[in-house]
Amino acid sequence: MSDAITVSAVLPPGADELVERAVRHCAATEGVRADNLQRGIACYESALEFYTQAAYPAQWAVIQNNLGAAYEELHTGNRADHVRKAIACYESALRVHTESDHPTEWAAAQNNLGTAWAELRSGDRGEHLRTAIACHESALRVFTEATHPEPWAEVQNNLGAAYAELPAGDRGENLRQAIACYEGALRVYGEAGLLALWAATQSNLGVVYEELPVGDRSVNLRHAINCYEAALGAYTEAEHPNQWATTQNNMGNAYEQMPAGDRAENLRKAIACHEVALRVHTETEHPSQWATTQNNLGAAYTELPSGDRAANLQRAIACFEAALRVRTETEAPNQWATTQTNLGIAYGELSTGDPAENLGKAIACHEAALRVHTEIDHPAQWAEAQNNLGAAYALLPALNREECLSRAVACYESALRVRTEADFPLAWSMTQANLGMVLEELADLTSNAALVRRAVACYEAAQRGYAHSGCADEANTMREYADEARTNFAASMS
């Protein structure tokens, strides 16, 4: 029996040139990035007509990997479709680049596949991120810190990003995993002198500390600020403008949330960070980042306790309304709803002008937010909007005061379907306190003893929740409210 004869296809002239042109287009720094990527994609896809898996498996797998990278970076058009095409390309490459025969290429493709799954926003987000984590962990079987330190650090950075976004499971544990990954990457990047990658990872680590729900909040935020300041030691406005502005914005968020120290001073630092970020993130050049920073700047002005309160709120309103030029309900519904909520809060607290008009605008904003932030899809945000809507109705100086208070009660009771004592103890306490105050006022209007008893029960619940959350002053205030409600009602009945 004779041996089989293997015949390789003969490449037509220009096949290699197609691949070279694709590489040049995807690496080009001049012109519109999306146009360059689309030209590169077209060349890679044309090259695959000649470089088939059967005839040229090695070249075919490399082209599939590079084509996946181009699709993954393409942000114009249908983003989810591009990412799914990237996933298909990486999975095709893995048919040739196996762990046993091509371990390095296999690990690189696994890492790329993980980043693509982490980028996919449509479908089950938790499942996509779990798949991404599995891919990165597979890559680490080949890329070890000892044998491949820099690829190992890259995978650790990507793995940290996936854990940081993972919505399922123990949030605190997920973020601790992310911290461990980022700290591992920083060890390698620091030793290798890779300053830009080190700074990017410091910035990522800062975001995780900012979001960490366990431990001392002030300590976590101080860690975040230290990370951002370290990153800004490497990022300059002139040489790394986008990264510099993003880090400034993130540092502003950390200062805005800082409970320790001088509250007004922390907020002034937050405002300064957001304002310098806007030098780079302009509405024309970076509309999405500009809108995010405007929203964050508005939030800082809303909370600023020093200076002219009305002027601060007017600045906040201007920031939120600016952000809504970019954050539209159709293009960015979740961000639009968040900014509508923030705008509603600012109008609800505004003391100048017509109070009824301001509160009417606040109610309109919160009701708009509820079109997107539904109880099923966004329960926490829905509950926040219901709580804020209740606060606006409770203050509304309408002719039918009883009707406004009844609407406020309905909003607070709705919020408490999500804000439970077990899951959101502090927010639950706040809403219980708000509900108690409205019920007490409603009892005064209607001389209804049952409403007083309900108000007292709310104050007592809020007292318990605040005490368990370590808020001793608020707990004492709730105890005083409960005692006062009982005394006042007894006096009115005598």
Short mmCIF file of C-alpha atoms in Angstrom, two decimals:
data_model
loop_
_atom_site.label_atom_id
_atom_site.label_comp_id
_atom_site.label_asym_id
_atom_site.label_seq_id
_atom_site.Cartn_x
_atom_site.Cartn_y
_atom_site.Cartn_z
CA MET A 1 0.00 0.00 0.00
CA SER A 2 1.54 3.34 -1.08
CA ASP A 3 1.83 6.36 1.25
CA ALA A 4 -0.64 9.22 0.87
CA ILE A 5 0.67 12.30 -0.86
CA THR A 6 0.01 15.72 0.74
CA VAL A 7 -0.46 18.59 -1.71
CA SER A 8 -0.45 22.21 -0.55
CA ALA A 9 -2.48 24.75 -2.45
CA VAL A 10 -0.49 27.27 -4.47
CA LEU A 11 -1.20 30.80 -3.30
CA PRO A 12 -2.10 33.24 -6.05
CA PRO A 13 -0.09 36.47 -6.39
CA GLY A 14 -1.16 39.09 -3.87
CA ALA A 15 -2.31 36.77 -1.07
CA ASP A 16 0.60 37.71 1.21
CA GLU A 17 0.07 41.36 0.28
CA LEU A 18 -3.53 41.17 1.54
CA VAL A 19 -2.31 40.09 4.98
CA GLU A 20 0.39 42.79 5.02
CA ARG A 21 -2.16 45.45 4.07
CA ALA A 22 -4.51 44.21 6.81
CA VAL A 23 -1.74 44.50 9.40
CA ARG A 24 -0.86 48.03 8.20
CA HIS A 25 -4.49 49.18 8.29
CA CYS A 26 -5.08 47.81 11.80
CA ALA A 27 -1.85 49.36 13.10
CA ALA A 28 -2.41 52.76 11.43
CA THR A 29 -2.52 55.72 13.81
CA GLU A 30 -3.55 58.35 11.27
CA GLY A 31 -7.08 58.78 9.99
CA VAL A 32 -10.33 57.54 11.50
CA ARG A 33 -9.69 54.45 13.64
CA ALA A 34 -12.95 52.73 12.71
CA ASP A 35 -12.26 53.20 8.98
CA ASN A 36 -8.76 51.73 9.35
CA LEU A 37 -10.14 48.72 11.22
CA GLN A 38 -12.83 48.11 8.63
CA ARG A 39 -10.22 48.19 5.84
CA GLY A 40 -8.08 45.75 7.82
CA ILE A 41 -11.06 43.45 8.36
CA ALA A 42 -11.85 43.47 4.65
CA CYS A 43 -8.26 42.50 3.82
CA TYR A 44 -8.16 39.70 6.41
CA GLU A 45 -11.47 38.28 5.16
CA SER A 46 -10.21 38.37 1.56
CA ALA A 47 -6.99 36.64 2.65
CA LEU A 48 -9.01 33.82 4.24
CA GLU A 49 -10.32 32.92 0.79
CA PHE A 50 -6.78 31.83 -0.02
CA TYR A 51 -5.43 30.80 3.38
CA THR A 52 -7.80 27.96 4.23
CA GLN A 53 -7.66 25.82 7.36
CA ALA A 54 -7.09 22.70 5.31
CA ALA A 55 -4.22 24.01 3.20
CA TYR A 56 -2.55 26.54 5.51
CA PRO A 57 -3.68 25.81 9.08
CA ALA A 58 -0.97 27.85 10.83
CA GLN A 59 -1.49 30.99 8.74
CA TRP A 60 -5.27 30.55 8.84
CA ALA A 61 -5.24 30.45 12.65
CA VAL A 62 -3.05 33.57 12.90
CA ILE A 63 -5.36 35.47 10.54
CA GLN A 64 -8.42 34.34 12.50
CA ASN A 65 -6.83 35.61 15.70
CA ASN A 66 -5.91 38.98 14.14
CA LEU A 67 -9.34 39.31 12.53
CA GLY A 68 -10.89 38.70 15.95
CA ALA A 69 -8.73 41.45 17.46
CA ALA A 70 -9.86 43.89 14.76
CA TYR A 71 -13.55 43.08 15.29
CA GLU A 72 -13.14 43.34 19.06
CA GLU A 73 -11.70 46.85 18.76
CA LEU A 74 -14.36 48.07 16.29
CA HIS A 75 -16.82 50.27 18.19
CA THR A 76 -18.94 51.65 15.35
CA GLY A 77 -22.11 49.96 14.14
CA ASN A 78 -23.56 46.97 15.99
CA ARG A 79 -21.08 46.50 18.84
CA ALA A 80 -22.55 43.20 20.06
CA ASP A 81 -22.38 41.78 16.54
CA HIS A 82 -18.72 42.79 16.22
CA VAL A 83 -17.85 41.17 19.55
CA ARG A 84 -19.66 37.96 18.60
CA LYS A 85 -17.67 37.85 15.36
CA ALA A 86 -14.47 38.31 17.39
CA ILE A 87 -15.47 35.39 19.62
CA ALA A 88 -16.11 33.21 16.56
CA CYS A 89 -12.68 34.11 15.16
CA TYR A 90 -10.84 33.30 18.38
CA GLU A 91 -12.71 30.00 18.73
CA SER A 92 -11.77 29.15 15.13
CA ALA A 93 -8.10 29.86 15.87
CA LEU A 94 -8.27 27.50 18.86
CA ARG A 95 -9.17 24.61 16.53
CA VAL A 96 -5.60 24.81 15.25
CA HIS A 97 -3.77 26.39 18.17
CA THR A 98 -4.28 23.63 20.73
CA GLU A 99 -2.78 23.58 24.21
CA SER A 100 -0.68 20.51 23.45
CA ASP A 101 0.68 21.49 20.02
CA HIS A 102 0.86 25.29 20.22
CA PRO A 103 0.70 26.18 23.95
CA THR A 104 1.82 29.82 23.67
CA GLU A 105 -0.54 30.64 20.79
CA TRP A 106 -3.33 28.71 22.55
CA ALA A 107 -2.86 30.71 25.75
CA ALA A 108 -2.83 34.00 23.83
CA ALA A 109 -6.05 33.04 22.03
CA GLN A 110 -7.67 32.02 25.32
CA ASN A 111 -6.78 35.41 26.78
CA ASN A 112 -8.19 37.19 23.72
CA LEU A 113 -11.33 35.07 23.87
CA GLY A 114 -11.75 36.02 27.52
CA THR A 115 -11.51 39.75 26.77
CA ALA A 116 -14.12 39.38 24.02
CA TRP A 117 -16.58 37.57 26.29
CA ALA A 118 -16.04 40.28 28.90
CA GLU A 119 -16.85 42.93 26.25
CA LEU A 120 -20.15 41.30 25.23
CA ARG A 121 -22.97 43.39 26.73
CA SER A 122 -25.96 41.63 25.22
CA GLY A 123 -27.39 38.45 26.74
CA ASP A 124 -26.58 37.07 30.20
CA ARG A 125 -23.85 39.39 31.49
CA GLY A 126 -22.99 37.17 34.46
CA GLU A 127 -22.61 34.10 32.26
CA HIS A 128 -20.42 35.99 29.78
CA LEU A 129 -18.09 37.14 32.57
CA ARG A 130 -17.88 33.64 34.05
CA THR A 131 -16.87 32.39 30.60
CA ALA A 132 -14.27 35.16 30.38
CA ILE A 133 -12.84 34.18 33.78
CA ALA A 134 -12.61 30.54 32.68
CA CYS A 135 -10.72 31.57 29.52
CA HIS A 136 -8.22 33.71 31.43
CA GLU A 137 -7.68 31.01 34.03
CA SER A 138 -7.03 28.52 31.22
CA ALA A 139 -4.41 30.87 29.75
CA LEU A 140 -2.64 30.96 33.12
CA ARG A 141 -1.91 27.24 32.81
CA VAL A 142 0.67 28.22 30.17
CA PHE A 143 1.45 31.82 31.04
CA THR A 144 3.05 31.59 34.49
CA GLU A 145 4.77 34.43 36.32
CA ALA A 146 8.06 32.51 36.21
CA THR A 147 8.06 31.54 32.52
CA HIS A 148 6.04 34.30 30.83
CA PRO A 149 5.93 37.22 33.31
CA GLU A 150 4.57 39.93 31.02
CA PRO A 151 1.85 37.83 29.32
CA TRP A 152 0.98 36.50 32.80
CA ALA A 153 0.57 40.08 34.05
CA GLU A 154 -1.65 40.95 31.07
CA VAL A 155 -3.90 37.97 31.78
CA GLN A 156 -3.99 38.87 35.49
CA ASN A 157 -5.07 42.39 34.57
CA ASN A 158 -7.84 41.06 32.30
CA LEU A 159 -8.90 38.53 34.93
CA GLY A 160 -9.10 41.30 37.50
CA ALA A 161 -11.32 43.34 35.18
CA ALA A 162 -13.71 40.39 34.74
CA TYR A 163 -13.95 39.75 38.49
CA ALA A 164 -14.50 43.48 39.07
CA GLU A 165 -17.58 43.45 36.82
CA LEU A 166 -18.99 40.06 37.87
CA PRO A 167 -22.55 40.70 39.12
CA ALA A 168 -23.19 37.23 40.54
CA GLY A 169 -21.97 35.76 43.83
CA ASP A 170 -20.36 37.57 46.74
CA ARG A 171 -19.56 41.10 45.52
CA GLY A 172 -16.94 41.66 48.19
CA GLU A 173 -15.19 38.37 47.38
CA ASN A 174 -15.26 39.11 43.63
CA LEU A 175 -13.60 42.47 44.21
CA ARG A 176 -11.00 40.95 46.54
CA GLN A 177 -10.14 38.51 43.73
CA ALA A 178 -9.81 41.49 41.38
CA ILE A 179 -7.49 43.26 43.84
CA ALA A 180 -5.26 40.17 44.04
CA CYS A 181 -5.08 39.98 40.24
CA TYR A 182 -4.22 43.67 39.82
CA GLU A 183 -1.60 43.54 42.57
CA GLY A 184 0.04 40.57 40.84
CA ALA A 185 0.14 42.47 37.55
CA LEU A 186 1.59 45.54 39.29
CA ARG A 187 4.42 43.43 40.69
CA VAL A 188 5.50 42.41 37.19
CA TYR A 189 4.92 45.75 35.48
CA GLY A 190 6.86 47.55 38.21
CA GLU A 191 9.83 45.17 38.03
CA ALA A 192 9.88 45.35 34.22
CA GLY A 193 9.65 49.15 34.16
CA LEU A 194 6.46 49.07 32.05
CA LEU A 195 5.26 52.43 33.32
CA ALA A 196 2.18 52.88 31.11
CA LEU A 197 0.82 49.41 31.93
CA TRP A 198 1.66 49.93 35.61
CA ALA A 199 -0.27 53.20 35.64
CA ALA A 200 -3.28 51.66 33.87
CA THR A 201 -3.39 48.85 36.43
CA GLN A 202 -3.08 51.32 39.31
CA SER A 203 -6.10 53.15 37.91
CA ASN A 204 -8.04 49.87 37.62
CA LEU A 205 -7.10 48.96 41.18
CA GLY A 206 -8.34 52.33 42.37
CA VAL A 207 -11.75 51.70 40.80
CA VAL A 208 -12.02 48.36 42.62
CA TYR A 209 -11.12 49.86 46.00
CA GLU A 210 -13.67 52.61 45.33
CA GLU A 211 -16.39 49.98 44.83
CA LEU A 212 -15.31 47.57 47.60
CA PRO A 213 -18.36 47.08 49.88
CA VAL A 214 -16.52 45.40 52.78
CA GLY A 215 -14.13 46.83 55.33
CA ASP A 216 -13.69 50.46 56.41
CA ARG A 217 -15.17 52.70 53.71
CA SER A 218 -12.80 55.59 54.39
CA VAL A 219 -9.77 53.29 54.26
CA ASN A 220 -10.93 51.76 50.98
CA LEU A 221 -11.44 55.19 49.42
CA ARG A 222 -8.05 56.36 50.67
CA HIS A 223 -6.52 53.30 48.95
CA ALA A 224 -8.40 54.27 45.77
CA ILE A 225 -7.12 57.86 45.91
CA ASN A 226 -3.56 56.63 46.49
CA CYS A 227 -3.86 54.39 43.42
CA TYR A 228 -5.18 57.27 41.28
CA GLU A 229 -2.41 59.59 42.50
CA ALA A 230 0.16 56.91 41.67
CA ALA A 231 -1.30 56.57 38.17
CA LEU A 232 -1.21 60.36 37.72
CA GLY A 233 2.49 60.25 38.54
CA ALA A 234 2.91 58.40 35.23
CA TYR A 235 0.04 59.87 33.22
CA THR A 236 0.46 63.46 32.10
CA GLU A 237 -2.16 65.64 30.46
CA ALA A 238 0.18 66.28 27.53
CA GLU A 239 1.34 62.73 26.81
CA HIS A 240 -1.59 60.59 28.03
CA PRO A 241 -4.57 62.98 27.89
CA ASN A 242 -7.40 60.43 27.81
CA GLN A 243 -6.00 58.23 30.59
CA TRP A 244 -5.11 61.32 32.63
CA ALA A 245 -8.64 62.71 32.34
CA THR A 246 -10.28 59.36 33.14
CA THR A 247 -8.12 59.00 36.26
CA GLN A 248 -8.91 62.57 37.33
CA ASN A 249 -12.63 61.84 36.98
CA ASN A 250 -12.31 58.62 39.00
CA MET A 251 -10.34 60.38 41.72
CA GLY A 252 -13.09 63.01 41.86
CA ASN A 253 -15.63 60.24 42.44
CA ALA A 254 -13.54 58.87 45.32
CA TYR A 255 -13.27 62.28 47.00
CA GLU A 256 -17.01 62.79 46.51
CA GLN A 257 -17.77 59.55 48.39
CA MET A 258 -15.17 60.05 51.18
CA PRO A 259 -16.97 60.08 54.56
CA ALA A 260 -13.87 60.93 56.61
CA GLY A 261 -12.39 64.39 57.02
CA ASP A 262 -13.87 67.75 56.01
CA ARG A 263 -16.88 67.02 53.80
CA ALA A 264 -16.82 70.40 52.05
CA GLU A 265 -13.08 70.13 51.40
CA ASN A 266 -13.47 66.61 49.95
CA LEU A 267 -16.22 67.85 47.62
CA ARG A 268 -14.16 70.84 46.52
CA LYS A 269 -11.35 68.42 45.60
CA ALA A 270 -13.89 66.28 43.71
CA ILE A 271 -15.09 69.35 41.79
CA ALA A 272 -11.52 70.34 40.94
CA CYS A 273 -10.80 66.81 39.60
CA HIS A 274 -13.92 66.76 37.42
CA GLU A 275 -13.29 70.25 36.08
CA VAL A 276 -9.72 69.48 34.97
CA ALA A 277 -10.94 66.25 33.35
CA LEU A 278 -13.27 68.37 31.21
CA ARG A 279 -10.24 70.10 29.66
CA VAL A 280 -9.60 66.84 27.81
CA HIS A 281 -12.99 65.15 27.74
CA THR A 282 -14.84 67.71 25.66
CA GLU A 283 -18.34 67.31 24.28
CA THR A 284 -17.00 67.33 20.72
CA GLU A 285 -14.05 64.96 21.07
CA HIS A 286 -15.19 62.62 23.86
CA PRO A 287 -18.97 63.03 24.23
CA SER A 288 -19.60 59.94 26.36
CA GLN A 289 -16.80 60.69 28.84
CA TRP A 290 -17.77 64.40 28.84
CA ALA A 291 -21.35 63.50 29.78
CA THR A 292 -20.15 61.14 32.53
CA THR A 293 -17.93 63.84 33.99
CA GLN A 294 -20.70 66.44 33.76
CA ASN A 295 -22.98 64.05 35.65
CA ASN A 296 -20.34 63.46 38.33
CA LEU A 297 -19.60 67.18 38.60
CA GLY A 298 -23.31 67.84 39.07
CA ALA A 299 -23.47 65.22 41.83
CA ALA A 300 -20.58 66.91 43.67
CA TYR A 301 -22.23 70.35 43.44
CA THR A 302 -25.53 68.84 44.66
CA GLU A 303 -23.86 67.65 47.87
CA LEU A 304 -21.56 70.65 48.45
CA PRO A 305 -22.55 72.06 51.88
CA SER A 306 -20.39 75.19 51.78
CA GLY A 307 -20.97 78.41 49.87
CA ASP A 308 -24.27 79.51 48.33
CA ARG A 309 -26.52 76.43 48.44
CA ALA A 310 -28.89 77.69 45.74
CA ALA A 311 -25.97 78.60 43.45
CA ASN A 312 -24.44 75.13 43.97
CA LEU A 313 -27.73 73.48 43.02
CA GLN A 314 -28.09 75.70 39.95
CA ARG A 315 -24.61 74.62 38.84
CA ALA A 316 -25.59 70.99 39.46
CA ILE A 317 -28.73 71.41 37.36
CA ALA A 318 -26.71 72.96 34.53
CA CYS A 319 -24.28 70.00 34.64
CA PHE A 320 -27.06 67.39 34.56
CA GLU A 321 -28.89 69.16 31.73
CA ALA A 322 -25.63 69.33 29.78
CA ALA A 323 -25.06 65.59 30.31
CA LEU A 324 -28.55 64.87 28.97
CA ARG A 325 -27.56 66.38 25.61
CA VAL A 326 -25.45 63.26 25.13
CA ARG A 327 -27.17 60.77 27.47
CA THR A 328 -30.45 60.26 25.61
CA GLU A 329 -33.16 57.76 26.47
CA THR A 330 -32.73 55.96 23.15
CA GLU A 331 -28.92 55.91 22.90
CA ALA A 332 -27.91 55.51 26.55
CA PRO A 333 -31.06 54.63 28.53
CA ASN A 334 -29.44 53.55 31.81
CA GLN A 335 -27.14 56.57 32.01
CA TRP A 336 -30.02 58.84 30.94
CA ALA A 337 -32.19 57.50 33.76
CA THR A 338 -29.37 57.95 36.29
CA THR A 339 -28.91 61.58 35.27
CA GLN A 340 -32.68 62.16 35.34
CA THR A 341 -32.67 60.88 38.93
CA ASN A 342 -29.80 63.20 39.85
CA LEU A 343 -31.53 66.14 38.17
CA GLY A 344 -34.70 65.33 40.09
CA ILE A 345 -32.80 65.36 43.39
CA ALA A 346 -31.28 68.77 42.60
CA TYR A 347 -34.65 70.29 41.67
CA GLY A 348 -36.18 68.75 44.79
CA GLU A 349 -33.65 70.55 47.01
CA LEU A 350 -33.65 73.89 45.16
CA SER A 351 -34.89 76.64 47.50
CA THR A 352 -34.97 79.54 45.04
CA GLY A 353 -37.77 80.14 42.55
CA ASP A 354 -41.26 78.65 42.74
CA PRO A 355 -41.21 75.64 45.13
CA ALA A 356 -44.17 73.99 43.42
CA GLU A 357 -42.53 74.39 40.01
CA ASN A 358 -39.20 73.01 41.26
CA LEU A 359 -40.87 70.00 42.86
CA GLY A 360 -42.99 69.45 39.76
CA LYS A 361 -39.79 69.25 37.72
CA ALA A 362 -38.31 66.88 40.30
CA ILE A 363 -41.35 64.61 40.04
CA ALA A 364 -41.18 64.66 36.22
CA CYS A 365 -37.48 63.65 36.34
CA HIS A 366 -38.05 60.74 38.74
CA GLU A 367 -41.06 59.50 36.77
CA ALA A 368 -38.98 59.66 33.58
CA ALA A 369 -36.20 57.63 35.24
CA LEU A 370 -38.75 54.97 36.19
CA ARG A 371 -39.45 54.33 32.50
CA VAL A 372 -35.98 52.78 32.29
CA HIS A 373 -35.19 51.83 35.88
CA THR A 374 -37.93 49.24 36.34
CA GLU A 375 -38.36 47.07 39.39
CA ILE A 376 -37.53 43.93 37.40
CA ASP A 377 -34.50 45.13 35.44
CA HIS A 378 -32.95 47.70 37.82
CA PRO A 379 -34.42 47.04 41.28
CA ALA A 380 -31.96 49.13 43.31
CA GLN A 381 -32.24 52.18 41.04
CA TRP A 382 -36.03 51.72 40.85
CA ALA A 383 -36.25 51.76 44.64
CA GLU A 384 -34.05 54.86 44.82
CA ALA A 385 -36.28 56.65 42.31
CA GLN A 386 -39.40 55.62 44.24
CA ASN A 387 -37.84 56.96 47.46
CA ASN A 388 -36.91 60.25 45.77
CA LEU A 389 -40.35 60.52 44.19
CA GLY A 390 -41.90 60.04 47.62
CA ALA A 391 -39.72 62.82 49.02
CA ALA A 392 -40.85 65.20 46.28
CA TYR A 393 -44.54 64.43 46.83
CA ALA A 394 -44.06 64.84 50.59
CA LEU A 395 -42.79 68.42 50.06
CA LEU A 396 -45.17 69.44 47.24
CA PRO A 397 -47.22 72.47 48.40
CA ALA A 398 -50.34 71.43 46.53
CA LEU A 399 -53.90 72.37 47.53
CA ASN A 400 -54.77 68.73 48.25
CA ARG A 401 -52.12 68.00 50.85
CA GLU A 402 -53.66 64.68 51.85
CA GLU A 403 -53.47 63.37 48.29
CA CYS A 404 -49.77 64.34 47.99
CA LEU A 405 -48.93 62.63 51.28
CA SER A 406 -50.84 59.51 50.23
CA ARG A 407 -48.80 59.37 47.01
CA ALA A 408 -45.61 59.76 49.03
CA VAL A 409 -46.67 56.83 51.25
CA ALA A 410 -47.29 54.67 48.16
CA CYS A 411 -43.83 55.53 46.77
CA TYR A 412 -42.03 54.75 50.03
CA GLU A 413 -43.91 51.47 50.45
CA SER A 414 -42.96 50.52 46.89
CA ALA A 415 -39.30 51.29 47.59
CA LEU A 416 -39.40 49.01 50.65
CA ARG A 417 -40.25 46.04 48.42
CA VAL A 418 -36.62 46.21 47.27
CA ARG A 419 -34.96 48.07 50.14
CA THR A 420 -35.24 45.29 52.70
CA GLU A 421 -33.60 45.22 56.11
CA ALA A 422 -31.53 42.19 55.13
CA ASP A 423 -30.26 43.38 51.73
CA PHE A 424 -30.06 47.18 52.08
CA PRO A 425 -30.13 47.94 55.83
CA LEU A 426 -29.07 51.60 55.62
CA ALA A 427 -31.30 52.48 52.64
CA TRP A 428 -34.14 50.55 54.32
CA SER A 429 -33.68 52.63 57.47
CA MET A 430 -33.74 55.89 55.51
CA THR A 431 -36.94 54.97 53.69
CA GLN A 432 -38.56 53.77 56.91
CA ALA A 433 -37.73 57.14 58.48
CA ASN A 434 -39.17 59.01 55.48
CA LEU A 435 -42.32 56.89 55.58
CA GLY A 436 -42.71 57.51 59.30
CA MET A 437 -42.58 61.29 58.88
CA VAL A 438 -45.17 61.25 56.09
CA LEU A 439 -47.49 58.94 58.03
CA GLU A 440 -47.21 61.18 61.09
CA GLU A 441 -48.17 64.28 59.09
CA LEU A 442 -51.00 62.38 57.44
CA ALA A 443 -52.23 61.31 60.88
CA ASP A 444 -52.30 64.95 61.98
CA LEU A 445 -54.43 65.85 58.96
CA THR A 446 -56.89 62.98 59.39
CA SER A 447 -56.76 62.39 63.20
CA ASN A 448 -56.15 58.73 62.43
CA ALA A 449 -54.65 56.85 65.39
CA ALA A 450 -53.75 53.86 63.21
CA LEU A 451 -51.45 56.06 61.10
CA VAL A 452 -49.66 57.24 64.24
CA ARG A 453 -49.04 53.65 65.28
CA ARG A 454 -47.67 52.91 61.80
CA ALA A 455 -45.43 56.01 61.99
CA VAL A 456 -44.05 54.92 65.36
CA ALA A 457 -43.40 51.43 63.99
CA CYS A 458 -41.46 53.00 61.08
CA TYR A 459 -39.35 55.12 63.42
CA GLU A 460 -38.61 52.09 65.59
CA ALA A 461 -37.63 50.06 62.54
CA ALA A 462 -35.37 52.89 61.33
CA GLN A 463 -33.82 53.13 64.80
CA ARG A 464 -32.98 49.42 64.71
CA GLY A 465 -31.54 49.63 61.20
CA TYR A 466 -29.43 52.68 61.93
CA ALA A 467 -28.12 51.11 65.14
CA HIS A 468 -27.12 47.92 63.30
CA SER A 469 -25.43 50.03 60.59
CA GLY A 470 -23.33 51.88 63.16
CA CYS A 471 -25.23 55.18 62.77
CA ALA A 472 -25.71 56.00 66.45
CA ASP A 473 -26.79 59.64 65.99
CA GLU A 474 -29.46 58.72 63.45
CA ALA A 475 -30.68 55.88 65.69
CA ASN A 476 -31.07 58.28 68.61
CA THR A 477 -32.97 60.73 66.40
CA MET A 478 -35.41 58.00 65.38
CA ARG A 479 -35.99 57.08 69.02
CA GLU A 480 -36.76 60.73 69.76
CA TYR A 481 -39.14 60.90 66.77
CA ALA A 482 -41.02 57.83 68.00
CA ASP A 483 -41.36 59.24 71.53
CA GLU A 484 -42.46 62.64 70.20
CA ALA A 485 -45.05 61.09 67.89
CA ARG A 486 -46.62 59.18 70.78
CA THR A 487 -46.62 62.25 73.03
CA ASN A 488 -48.05 64.62 70.41
CA PHE A 489 -50.84 62.27 69.44
CA ALA A 490 -51.77 61.61 73.08
CA ALA A 491 -51.97 65.36 73.66
CA SER A 492 -54.19 65.87 70.60
CA MET A 493 -56.59 63.19 71.79
CA SER A 494 -56.91 64.55 75.34
#
